[in-house]
Amino acid sequence: MPDSKINSMLMKLPDETGKGDVMAATSVLQQRANEIRNNSINWQSYLQSQMIGDDDYRFITEFLSSDGSKRDSLLQNQRTQCAKTFLSLLEHISKDQTVQYILTIMDDMLQEDMNRVEIIREYAKKKRENVWSPFLNLLNRPDNFIQNMTSRIIAKLACWSRDPMEGSDLTFYLTWLKDQLQTPGNEYVQTTARCLQMMLRDEKYRLVFAGMEGVSVLANILSGRINFQIQYQLSFCLWVMTFSPQLVEQMNKHKIIPILGDILNDSVKDKVTRIILAVFRNMIEKPEDAAMVKENCVAMVQAKVLKQLSILQQHKFDDEDIMADIEFLTEKLQASIQDLSSFDEYSTEIKSGRLEWSPVHKSERFWRENANRLTEKNYELLKMLVHLLETSRDTLVLAVASYDIGEFVRHYPRGKSIIEQLGGKQMVMQLLAHEDPNVRYEALLAVQKLMVHNWFVKILNANLKSIKKPF
């Protein structure tokens, strides 16, 4: 499908959660907005204190007393006054309660008809003012409702207007969204995720977000303990990002497949299952690089996706898309197994960061035939192994990585000097003092292989004889 058609399809996706979804009714923002709509604002007092002018007073009172076709007619005949009044009220009124009310009715106005965003855009253009400045400034207000209702309005303007958000304004807004996602205890996180869902449907916006380490942020959040609604919303963000093939490589870098594989295995909500399957399908269908497609298939197999697909096939889903994706993925993953070499399996396991005692690690033949391949692509796999030794807290990963370092050194002529250059020797040495006995044992074996023909090997041999293998 051409890029233009893909973007057109994504931009037509619903902007709200939908009638069948409880999120719209239960999000903190919507609950609070329902309360705010019932507030009564004394506009007369603002007029008498000269905080607003006669024309703004007349428009806002007439706007609030109208609905349906009467409101349509008012906005059509007084487009300029509409924009002027809303922006003037936001500029001159500082009371949180009133600003909350203004933002809520403004958001309602845009939600009723997406074309109304042009009222704001046209006015700013006519006045030669930055359309984004009044709203971006409100993101700095201390009141969380004001921040998040403003964010909704910005997302609507950015996604529905003829003129896209660009430059420093776009960077500021996406950075704000990214920061809000990572704020501990953010009660408005569903609203933040909803705004990001809207923004990332546009390729220009998702490329900028990806360039700001956005994929890394989504991966970190999805790796933690979050509710199914946020799992769905952030997986949706990843799904629209997979329509840009160049971003799939970033998703691999941040181990999206094993992360989503874990969520899929534990998922009890059909919509979470559906969106993750859609992400996986795109990660096979969209990339043009055959090697990347193969790598993604193997990563899915290692994340036990094939096993979960077998379980899902026994379920009865009302959604035909789920069944189609299950069949597609099952066929592709089973075919990938037929072509899978031991090195493909090993390489994908290293890249996933989830090492376990799979058969290849202890296979003498594997190391004899493939040790040299670990030096490919500027020692890519070796660097990953050393990185795991430095950063992983998983004792199984540390034990297996230590073993692999030792086997590489044993089977590759210059293995010792390469590992030393990459910092692997120092990492393994540090693990000699690890609290886990299995890690210590494998580290001792690896160091022995690194120190061969060195006087220190005598001490290690003595240590090895004095300890019993812990497994």
Tab-separated table of C-alpha atoms in Angstrom:
chain	number	residue	atom	x	y	z
A	1	MET	CA	0.000	0.000	0.000
A	2	PRO	CA	1.470	3.421	-0.937
A	3	ASP	CA	2.579	5.675	1.918
A	4	SER	CA	-0.062	8.290	1.080
A	5	LYS	CA	-2.854	5.718	1.415
A	6	ILE	CA	-1.427	4.383	4.677
A	7	ASN	CA	-1.278	7.884	6.176
A	8	SER	CA	-4.787	8.652	4.959
A	9	MET	CA	-6.066	5.437	6.556
A	10	LEU	CA	-4.340	6.160	9.866
A	11	MET	CA	-5.610	9.735	10.009
A	12	LYS	CA	-9.177	8.449	9.654
A	13	LEU	CA	-8.906	6.235	12.703
A	14	PRO	CA	-11.320	7.261	15.473
A	15	ASP	CA	-9.870	9.873	17.792
A	16	GLU	CA	-11.861	8.807	20.810
A	17	THR	CA	-11.988	5.410	22.399
A	18	GLY	CA	-15.391	4.521	21.036
A	19	LYS	CA	-18.830	3.802	22.441
A	20	GLY	CA	-17.961	0.247	23.339
A	21	ASP	CA	-15.002	1.257	25.480
A	22	VAL	CA	-15.319	2.291	29.099
A	23	MET	CA	-12.232	4.503	28.917
A	24	ALA	CA	-14.122	7.570	27.656
A	25	ALA	CA	-16.485	7.390	30.621
A	26	THR	CA	-13.956	6.455	33.268
A	27	SER	CA	-10.856	8.531	32.477
A	28	VAL	CA	-10.076	11.026	35.225
A	29	LEU	CA	-10.144	13.905	32.754
A	30	GLN	CA	-13.647	13.082	31.507
A	31	GLN	CA	-15.006	12.588	35.001
A	32	ARG	CA	-13.625	15.960	36.033
A	33	ALA	CA	-14.846	17.604	32.820
A	34	ASN	CA	-18.405	16.404	33.533
A	35	GLU	CA	-18.248	18.162	36.897
A	36	ILE	CA	-16.777	21.347	35.409
A	37	ARG	CA	-19.497	21.625	32.750
A	38	ASN	CA	-22.020	21.996	35.558
A	39	ASN	CA	-20.192	24.976	37.053
A	40	SER	CA	-21.751	28.396	36.741
A	41	ILE	CA	-19.392	31.203	35.755
A	42	ASN	CA	-20.387	34.804	36.553
A	43	TRP	CA	-19.387	36.413	33.259
A	44	GLN	CA	-21.127	39.639	34.314
A	45	SER	CA	-18.601	40.146	37.100
A	46	TYR	CA	-15.710	39.735	34.642
A	47	LEU	CA	-17.349	42.354	32.406
A	48	GLN	CA	-17.919	44.787	35.273
A	49	SER	CA	-14.323	44.436	36.442
A	50	GLN	CA	-13.213	45.090	32.834
A	51	MET	CA	-11.347	41.777	32.633
A	52	ILE	CA	-13.285	41.029	29.433
A	53	GLY	CA	-14.759	43.369	26.826
A	54	ASP	CA	-18.375	43.827	25.709
A	55	ASP	CA	-17.890	41.830	22.495
A	56	ASP	CA	-16.353	38.873	24.354
A	57	TYR	CA	-19.128	38.974	26.946
A	58	ARG	CA	-21.844	38.998	24.270
A	59	PHE	CA	-20.266	36.143	22.329
A	60	ILE	CA	-19.574	33.808	25.284
A	61	THR	CA	-23.059	34.236	26.761
A	62	GLU	CA	-24.722	33.682	23.384
A	63	PHE	CA	-22.430	30.685	22.674
A	64	LEU	CA	-23.287	29.021	25.992
A	65	SER	CA	-27.037	29.541	25.531
A	66	SER	CA	-27.036	28.004	22.043
A	67	ASP	CA	-26.745	24.447	20.804
A	68	GLY	CA	-27.214	22.381	17.649
A	69	SER	CA	-28.002	24.327	14.495
A	70	LYS	CA	-28.149	27.630	16.395
A	71	ARG	CA	-24.568	27.169	17.562
A	72	ASP	CA	-23.475	26.131	14.056
A	73	SER	CA	-24.977	29.327	12.686
A	74	LEU	CA	-23.336	31.438	15.389
A	75	LEU	CA	-19.888	29.967	14.725
A	76	GLN	CA	-20.299	30.294	10.981
A	77	ASN	CA	-21.271	33.969	11.204
A	78	GLN	CA	-18.840	34.946	13.950
A	79	ARG	CA	-15.741	32.854	13.275
A	80	THR	CA	-13.301	35.652	14.034
A	81	GLN	CA	-15.122	36.699	17.193
A	82	CYS	CA	-15.208	33.081	18.379
A	83	ALA	CA	-11.444	32.684	18.171
A	84	LYS	CA	-10.833	36.151	19.607
A	85	THR	CA	-13.101	35.520	22.591
A	86	PHE	CA	-11.700	32.133	23.551
A	87	LEU	CA	-8.069	33.257	23.212
A	88	SER	CA	-8.778	36.529	25.022
A	89	LEU	CA	-10.478	34.755	27.926
A	90	LEU	CA	-7.530	32.371	28.272
A	91	GLU	CA	-5.115	35.306	28.221
A	92	HIS	CA	-6.858	37.626	30.679
A	93	ILE	CA	-8.465	35.277	33.201
A	94	SER	CA	-6.178	33.558	35.697
A	95	LYS	CA	-8.620	31.826	38.062
A	96	ASP	CA	-8.136	28.062	37.686
A	97	GLN	CA	-11.838	27.239	37.940
A	98	THR	CA	-12.727	29.591	35.087
A	99	VAL	CA	-9.804	28.530	32.892
A	100	GLN	CA	-10.839	24.878	33.409
A	101	TYR	CA	-14.351	25.772	32.230
A	102	ILE	CA	-13.161	27.710	29.172
A	103	LEU	CA	-10.888	24.857	28.066
A	104	THR	CA	-13.636	22.268	28.581
A	105	ILE	CA	-16.228	24.083	26.466
A	106	MET	CA	-13.580	24.847	23.849
A	107	ASP	CA	-12.661	21.169	23.640
A	108	ASP	CA	-16.368	20.288	23.381
A	109	MET	CA	-16.748	22.774	20.530
A	110	LEU	CA	-13.910	21.134	18.578
A	111	GLN	CA	-15.153	17.643	19.374
A	112	GLU	CA	-18.585	18.471	17.925
A	113	ASP	CA	-17.026	19.357	14.557
A	114	MET	CA	-13.355	18.773	13.757
A	115	ASN	CA	-13.440	21.458	11.041
A	116	ARG	CA	-13.795	24.084	13.762
A	117	VAL	CA	-10.052	23.899	14.410
A	118	GLU	CA	-9.759	26.128	11.344
A	119	ILE	CA	-11.498	28.909	13.282
A	120	ILE	CA	-8.484	29.113	15.588
A	121	ARG	CA	-5.920	28.600	12.819
A	122	GLU	CA	-7.442	31.265	10.523
A	123	TYR	CA	-7.573	33.829	13.327
A	124	ALA	CA	-3.923	33.275	14.298
A	125	LYS	CA	-2.872	33.510	10.653
A	126	LYS	CA	-4.846	36.705	10.178
A	127	LYS	CA	-3.285	38.253	13.290
A	128	ARG	CA	0.149	36.883	12.316
A	129	GLU	CA	0.407	35.172	15.669
A	130	ASN	CA	1.714	31.739	16.608
A	131	VAL	CA	-1.359	29.553	16.986
A	132	TRP	CA	0.435	27.255	19.443
A	133	SER	CA	1.879	29.740	21.952
A	134	PRO	CA	-1.280	30.372	24.030
A	135	PHE	CA	-1.800	26.645	24.498
A	136	LEU	CA	1.805	25.576	25.018
A	137	ASN	CA	2.077	28.180	27.779
A	138	LEU	CA	-0.866	26.582	29.573
A	139	LEU	CA	1.049	23.282	29.746
A	140	ASN	CA	3.220	25.011	32.355
A	141	ARG	CA	0.283	25.787	34.656
A	142	PRO	CA	0.424	23.907	37.990
A	143	ASP	CA	-3.175	22.654	37.667
A	144	ASN	CA	-3.126	19.134	36.170
A	145	PHE	CA	-6.615	19.369	34.662
A	146	ILE	CA	-5.696	22.590	32.829
A	147	GLN	CA	-2.529	20.972	31.497
A	148	ASN	CA	-4.268	17.856	30.205
A	149	MET	CA	-7.365	19.512	28.750
A	150	THR	CA	-5.004	21.900	26.964
A	151	SER	CA	-3.082	18.891	25.678
A	152	ARG	CA	-6.294	17.478	24.176
A	153	ILE	CA	-6.931	20.737	22.363
A	154	ILE	CA	-3.350	20.906	21.054
A	155	ALA	CA	-3.625	17.328	19.719
A	156	LYS	CA	-6.858	18.198	17.909
A	157	LEU	CA	-5.355	21.342	16.386
A	158	ALA	CA	-2.203	19.444	15.344
A	159	CYS	CA	-4.073	16.516	13.799
A	160	TRP	CA	-7.147	18.176	12.302
A	161	SER	CA	-5.801	21.497	11.049
A	162	ARG	CA	-4.529	22.104	7.520
A	163	ASP	CA	-1.269	23.467	8.889
A	164	PRO	CA	0.761	20.878	10.827
A	165	MET	CA	2.633	21.522	14.027
A	166	GLU	CA	6.336	21.991	13.326
A	167	GLY	CA	9.737	22.893	14.703
A	168	SER	CA	10.291	23.820	18.334
A	169	ASP	CA	6.536	23.867	19.048
A	170	LEU	CA	6.218	20.220	18.013
A	171	THR	CA	9.361	19.251	19.938
A	172	PHE	CA	8.081	21.007	23.060
A	173	TYR	CA	4.681	19.295	22.917
A	174	LEU	CA	6.002	15.786	22.210
A	175	THR	CA	8.588	16.210	24.974
A	176	TRP	CA	5.793	17.221	27.338
A	177	LEU	CA	3.787	14.122	26.401
A	178	LYS	CA	6.837	11.915	26.844
A	179	ASP	CA	7.557	13.398	30.274
A	180	GLN	CA	3.936	12.995	31.368
A	181	LEU	CA	3.972	9.319	30.419
A	182	GLN	CA	6.962	8.823	32.701
A	183	THR	CA	5.625	10.857	35.636
A	184	PRO	CA	5.017	8.473	38.575
A	185	GLY	CA	1.422	8.411	39.761
A	186	ASN	CA	0.112	10.548	36.881
A	187	GLU	CA	-3.662	10.211	37.230
A	188	TYR	CA	-4.149	11.664	33.747
A	189	VAL	CA	-1.907	9.127	31.994
A	190	GLN	CA	-4.815	7.795	29.888
A	191	THR	CA	-5.323	11.275	28.465
A	192	THR	CA	-1.602	11.602	27.745
A	193	ALA	CA	-1.630	8.255	25.942
A	194	ARG	CA	-4.773	9.256	24.016
A	195	CYS	CA	-3.088	12.442	22.762
A	196	LEU	CA	-0.029	10.452	21.720
A	197	GLN	CA	-2.261	7.962	19.879
A	198	MET	CA	-3.693	10.843	17.870
A	199	MET	CA	-0.325	12.444	17.131
A	200	LEU	CA	1.500	9.308	16.028
A	201	ARG	CA	-1.013	8.571	13.285
A	202	ASP	CA	0.783	11.304	11.329
A	203	GLU	CA	4.128	10.129	9.949
A	204	LYS	CA	5.779	13.529	10.394
A	205	TYR	CA	4.962	13.461	14.078
A	206	ARG	CA	5.940	9.846	14.686
A	207	LEU	CA	9.332	10.311	13.037
A	208	VAL	CA	10.055	13.259	15.328
A	209	PHE	CA	8.840	11.291	18.368
A	210	ALA	CA	11.050	8.345	17.431
A	211	GLY	CA	14.008	10.715	17.070
A	212	MET	CA	13.435	11.788	20.687
A	213	GLU	CA	13.942	8.221	21.999
A	214	GLY	CA	10.175	7.809	22.053
A	215	VAL	CA	10.333	4.080	21.319
A	216	SER	CA	12.627	3.594	24.310
A	217	VAL	CA	10.123	5.376	26.564
A	218	LEU	CA	7.225	3.220	25.338
A	219	ALA	CA	9.318	0.067	25.806
A	220	ASN	CA	10.266	0.994	29.373
A	221	ILE	CA	6.671	1.725	30.373
A	222	LEU	CA	5.299	-1.432	28.743
A	223	SER	CA	7.956	-3.448	30.609
A	224	GLY	CA	6.553	-2.305	33.943
A	225	ARG	CA	3.362	-2.983	35.855
A	226	ILE	CA	0.583	-1.056	34.091
A	227	ASN	CA	-3.124	-1.671	33.611
A	228	PHE	CA	-4.583	-3.175	30.447
A	229	GLN	CA	-5.904	0.180	29.193
A	230	ILE	CA	-2.408	1.705	29.090
A	231	GLN	CA	-1.062	-1.547	27.601
A	232	TYR	CA	-3.595	-1.161	24.805
A	233	GLN	CA	-3.006	2.552	24.213
A	234	LEU	CA	0.790	2.334	24.124
A	235	SER	CA	0.668	-0.816	21.964
A	236	PHE	CA	-1.574	1.167	19.622
A	237	CYS	CA	1.181	3.821	19.483
A	238	LEU	CA	3.684	1.129	18.502
A	239	TRP	CA	1.265	-0.239	15.908
A	240	VAL	CA	0.956	3.072	14.044
A	241	MET	CA	4.740	3.463	14.250
A	242	THR	CA	5.199	0.142	12.415
A	243	PHE	CA	3.666	1.773	9.328
A	244	SER	CA	7.008	3.582	9.010
A	245	PRO	CA	9.347	0.673	8.167
A	246	GLN	CA	12.444	2.619	9.206
A	247	LEU	CA	11.094	2.682	12.771
A	248	VAL	CA	10.809	-1.112	13.016
A	249	GLU	CA	14.592	-1.335	13.415
A	250	GLN	CA	14.365	1.002	16.412
A	251	MET	CA	11.686	-1.208	17.887
A	252	ASN	CA	14.021	-4.193	17.591
A	253	LYS	CA	16.781	-2.243	19.315
A	254	HIS	CA	14.518	-1.687	22.310
A	255	LYS	CA	13.306	-5.328	22.393
A	256	ILE	CA	9.670	-4.545	21.639
A	257	ILE	CA	8.920	-8.115	20.491
A	258	PRO	CA	9.804	-9.899	23.770
A	259	ILE	CA	8.098	-7.117	25.769
A	260	LEU	CA	4.859	-7.419	23.803
A	261	GLY	CA	5.245	-11.217	23.819
A	262	ASP	CA	5.116	-11.189	27.618
A	263	ILE	CA	2.001	-8.994	27.596
A	264	LEU	CA	0.357	-11.223	24.985
A	265	ASN	CA	1.004	-14.341	27.058
A	266	ASP	CA	-0.684	-12.769	30.098
A	267	SER	CA	-3.417	-10.825	28.294
A	268	VAL	CA	-7.047	-11.395	29.240
A	269	LYS	CA	-8.458	-8.538	27.154
A	270	ASP	CA	-9.291	-9.110	23.498
A	271	LYS	CA	-8.420	-5.562	22.493
A	272	VAL	CA	-4.911	-5.916	23.947
A	273	THR	CA	-4.471	-9.241	22.140
A	274	ARG	CA	-5.759	-7.739	18.895
A	275	ILE	CA	-3.448	-4.725	18.872
A	276	ILE	CA	-0.331	-6.746	19.775
A	277	LEU	CA	-1.047	-9.246	16.996
A	278	ALA	CA	-1.444	-6.279	14.630
A	279	VAL	CA	1.952	-4.923	15.726
A	280	PHE	CA	3.585	-8.319	15.122
A	281	ARG	CA	1.956	-8.654	11.711
A	282	ASN	CA	3.242	-5.255	10.608
A	283	MET	CA	6.731	-6.082	11.870
A	284	ILE	CA	6.724	-8.974	9.396
A	285	GLU	CA	4.808	-7.327	6.539
A	286	LYS	CA	6.173	-3.770	6.465
A	287	PRO	CA	10.005	-4.037	6.469
A	288	GLU	CA	11.559	-4.395	3.008
A	289	ASP	CA	14.741	-5.924	4.427
A	290	ALA	CA	14.327	-9.737	4.284
A	291	ALA	CA	16.976	-10.209	6.967
A	292	MET	CA	15.028	-7.992	9.360
A	293	VAL	CA	11.811	-9.874	8.648
A	294	LYS	CA	13.575	-13.157	9.389
A	295	GLU	CA	15.066	-11.742	12.579
A	296	ASN	CA	11.644	-10.548	13.714
A	297	CYS	CA	10.095	-13.959	13.063
A	298	VAL	CA	12.805	-15.706	15.071
A	299	ALA	CA	12.417	-13.169	17.895
A	300	MET	CA	8.693	-13.934	18.016
A	301	VAL	CA	9.359	-17.662	18.172
A	302	GLN	CA	11.803	-17.135	21.029
A	303	ALA	CA	9.259	-14.923	22.815
A	304	LYS	CA	6.933	-17.968	22.753
A	305	VAL	CA	4.471	-16.185	20.448
A	306	LEU	CA	3.934	-19.348	18.381
A	307	LYS	CA	2.875	-21.245	21.496
A	308	GLN	CA	0.438	-18.468	22.424
A	309	LEU	CA	-0.961	-18.425	18.880
A	310	SER	CA	-1.760	-22.121	19.255
A	311	ILE	CA	-3.715	-21.345	22.421
A	312	LEU	CA	-5.519	-18.401	20.798
A	313	GLN	CA	-6.622	-20.604	17.901
A	314	GLN	CA	-8.803	-22.499	20.364
A	315	HIS	CA	-10.684	-19.325	21.336
A	316	LYS	CA	-13.721	-17.974	19.557
A	317	PHE	CA	-13.237	-14.310	18.658
A	318	ASP	CA	-15.971	-12.085	17.244
A	319	ASP	CA	-13.312	-9.964	15.570
A	320	GLU	CA	-12.339	-11.424	12.182
A	321	ASP	CA	-9.126	-9.378	12.144
A	322	ILE	CA	-7.819	-11.298	15.159
A	323	MET	CA	-8.399	-14.646	13.461
A	324	ALA	CA	-6.783	-13.434	10.240
A	325	ASP	CA	-3.724	-12.178	12.139
A	326	ILE	CA	-3.457	-15.435	14.096
A	327	GLU	CA	-3.468	-17.449	10.859
A	328	PHE	CA	-0.975	-15.103	9.167
A	329	LEU	CA	1.464	-15.120	12.082
A	330	THR	CA	1.209	-18.866	12.616
A	331	GLU	CA	2.029	-19.528	8.979
A	332	LYS	CA	4.971	-17.097	8.905
A	333	LEU	CA	6.481	-18.235	12.199
A	334	GLN	CA	6.204	-21.923	11.366
A	335	ALA	CA	7.877	-21.264	8.014
A	336	SER	CA	10.677	-19.368	9.750
A	337	ILE	CA	11.393	-22.366	11.974
A	338	GLN	CA	12.030	-24.537	8.927
A	339	ASP	CA	14.743	-22.131	7.757
A	340	LEU	CA	16.217	-21.496	11.185
A	341	SER	CA	19.936	-22.150	11.576
A	342	SER	CA	21.542	-22.566	14.972
A	343	PHE	CA	23.367	-19.258	14.498
A	344	ASP	CA	20.096	-17.452	13.669
A	345	GLU	CA	18.650	-18.832	16.877
A	346	TYR	CA	21.694	-17.812	18.896
A	347	SER	CA	21.906	-14.328	17.357
A	348	THR	CA	18.251	-13.591	18.040
A	349	GLU	CA	18.554	-14.807	21.607
A	350	ILE	CA	21.496	-12.472	22.260
A	351	LYS	CA	19.664	-9.518	20.722
A	352	SER	CA	16.609	-10.221	22.858
A	353	GLY	CA	18.742	-9.962	25.999
A	354	ARG	CA	16.952	-13.002	27.420
A	355	LEU	CA	19.601	-15.697	27.597
A	356	GLU	CA	18.804	-19.196	28.784
A	357	TRP	CA	20.506	-22.588	28.539
A	358	SER	CA	19.203	-23.348	25.036
A	359	PRO	CA	21.072	-26.198	23.284
A	360	VAL	CA	23.351	-23.983	21.174
A	361	HIS	CA	25.281	-22.660	24.181
A	362	LYS	CA	26.600	-26.064	25.231
A	363	SER	CA	27.108	-27.359	21.686
A	364	GLU	CA	30.789	-27.927	20.876
A	365	ARG	CA	29.941	-28.094	17.191
A	366	PHE	CA	28.127	-24.746	17.328
A	367	TRP	CA	31.145	-22.957	18.779
A	368	ARG	CA	33.583	-24.700	16.456
A	369	GLU	CA	31.580	-23.649	13.397
A	370	ASN	CA	30.311	-20.216	14.496
A	371	ALA	CA	32.791	-18.595	16.909
A	372	ASN	CA	34.222	-16.528	14.049
A	373	ARG	CA	30.750	-15.189	13.206
A	374	LEU	CA	30.577	-13.386	16.541
A	375	THR	CA	33.149	-10.960	15.114
A	376	GLU	CA	30.842	-9.915	12.263
A	377	LYS	CA	29.400	-6.383	12.000
A	378	ASN	CA	32.201	-4.916	14.101
A	379	TYR	CA	31.748	-7.457	16.944
A	380	GLU	CA	28.031	-6.662	17.267
A	381	LEU	CA	27.071	-9.823	19.201
A	382	LEU	CA	30.156	-9.729	21.416
A	383	LYS	CA	29.424	-6.128	22.369
A	384	MET	CA	25.890	-7.170	23.274
A	385	LEU	CA	27.206	-9.987	25.472
A	386	VAL	CA	29.567	-7.623	27.283
A	387	HIS	CA	26.726	-5.108	27.692
A	388	LEU	CA	24.560	-7.816	29.284
A	389	LEU	CA	27.367	-8.669	31.711
A	390	GLU	CA	27.520	-4.993	32.674
A	391	THR	CA	23.814	-4.177	32.944
A	392	SER	CA	21.744	-7.315	33.536
A	393	ARG	CA	20.470	-8.183	36.997
A	394	ASP	CA	19.173	-11.591	35.887
A	395	THR	CA	21.432	-14.310	37.289
A	396	LEU	CA	20.589	-16.723	34.467
A	397	VAL	CA	21.551	-14.137	31.840
A	398	LEU	CA	24.826	-13.396	33.648
A	399	ALA	CA	25.708	-17.103	33.949
A	400	VAL	CA	25.000	-17.880	30.281
A	401	ALA	CA	26.759	-14.735	29.026
A	402	SER	CA	29.846	-15.579	31.087
A	403	TYR	CA	29.879	-19.084	29.650
A	404	ASP	CA	29.583	-17.756	26.086
A	405	ILE	CA	32.470	-15.330	26.601
A	406	GLY	CA	34.640	-18.250	27.696
A	407	GLU	CA	33.608	-20.433	24.760
A	408	PHE	CA	34.344	-17.655	22.274
A	409	VAL	CA	37.818	-17.221	23.739
A	410	ARG	CA	38.408	-20.971	23.619
A	411	HIS	CA	37.373	-21.357	19.969
A	412	TYR	CA	38.579	-18.120	18.350
A	413	PRO	CA	42.371	-17.582	17.966
A	414	ARG	CA	42.368	-13.889	18.902
A	415	GLY	CA	39.386	-14.214	21.208
A	416	LYS	CA	41.277	-13.272	24.363
A	417	SER	CA	42.572	-9.921	23.038
A	418	ILE	CA	39.191	-9.037	21.475
A	419	ILE	CA	37.317	-9.645	24.734
A	420	GLU	CA	39.882	-7.602	26.647
A	421	GLN	CA	39.506	-4.712	24.150
A	422	LEU	CA	35.715	-4.799	24.533
A	423	GLY	CA	35.934	-4.720	28.328
A	424	GLY	CA	34.576	-8.241	28.704
A	425	LYS	CA	37.446	-9.508	30.837
A	426	GLN	CA	36.875	-6.832	33.462
A	427	MET	CA	33.130	-7.566	33.565
A	428	VAL	CA	33.678	-11.301	34.050
A	429	MET	CA	36.295	-10.680	36.748
A	430	GLN	CA	33.805	-8.574	38.682
A	431	LEU	CA	31.316	-11.438	38.628
A	432	LEU	CA	33.733	-13.616	40.591
A	433	ALA	CA	32.344	-11.863	43.657
A	434	HIS	CA	28.688	-12.183	42.643
A	435	GLU	CA	26.293	-13.370	45.336
A	436	ASP	CA	24.780	-16.078	43.123
A	437	PRO	CA	26.812	-19.340	43.098
A	438	ASN	CA	25.910	-20.212	39.494
A	439	VAL	CA	27.115	-16.827	38.270
A	440	ARG	CA	30.352	-17.178	40.260
A	441	TYR	CA	30.933	-20.671	38.854
A	442	GLU	CA	30.460	-19.649	35.207
A	443	ALA	CA	32.577	-16.525	35.766
A	444	LEU	CA	35.382	-18.680	37.170
A	445	LEU	CA	35.271	-20.966	34.137
A	446	ALA	CA	35.310	-17.973	31.779
A	447	VAL	CA	38.230	-16.346	33.571
A	448	GLN	CA	40.143	-19.632	33.433
A	449	LYS	CA	39.775	-19.640	29.647
A	450	LEU	CA	40.771	-15.967	29.474
A	451	MET	CA	43.836	-16.472	31.660
A	452	VAL	CA	45.122	-19.673	30.062
A	453	HIS	CA	48.934	-19.891	30.024
A	454	ASN	CA	48.921	-17.378	32.850
A	455	TRP	CA	50.150	-18.102	36.348
A	456	PHE	CA	46.726	-17.024	37.710
A	457	VAL	CA	45.134	-20.123	36.181
A	458	LYS	CA	46.745	-22.189	38.909
A	459	ILE	CA	44.827	-20.298	41.567
A	460	LEU	CA	41.610	-20.660	39.593
A	461	ASN	CA	42.101	-24.378	39.182
A	462	ALA	CA	42.530	-24.648	42.908
A	463	ASN	CA	39.346	-22.661	43.444
A	464	LEU	CA	37.416	-24.794	40.970
A	465	LYS	CA	38.488	-27.984	42.703
A	466	SER	CA	37.445	-26.611	46.062
A	467	ILE	CA	33.892	-25.745	45.034
A	468	LYS	CA	31.129	-28.025	43.970
A	469	LYS	CA	29.146	-27.228	40.816
A	470	PRO	CA	25.932	-25.594	42.149
A	471	PHE	CA	23.559	-27.117	39.611
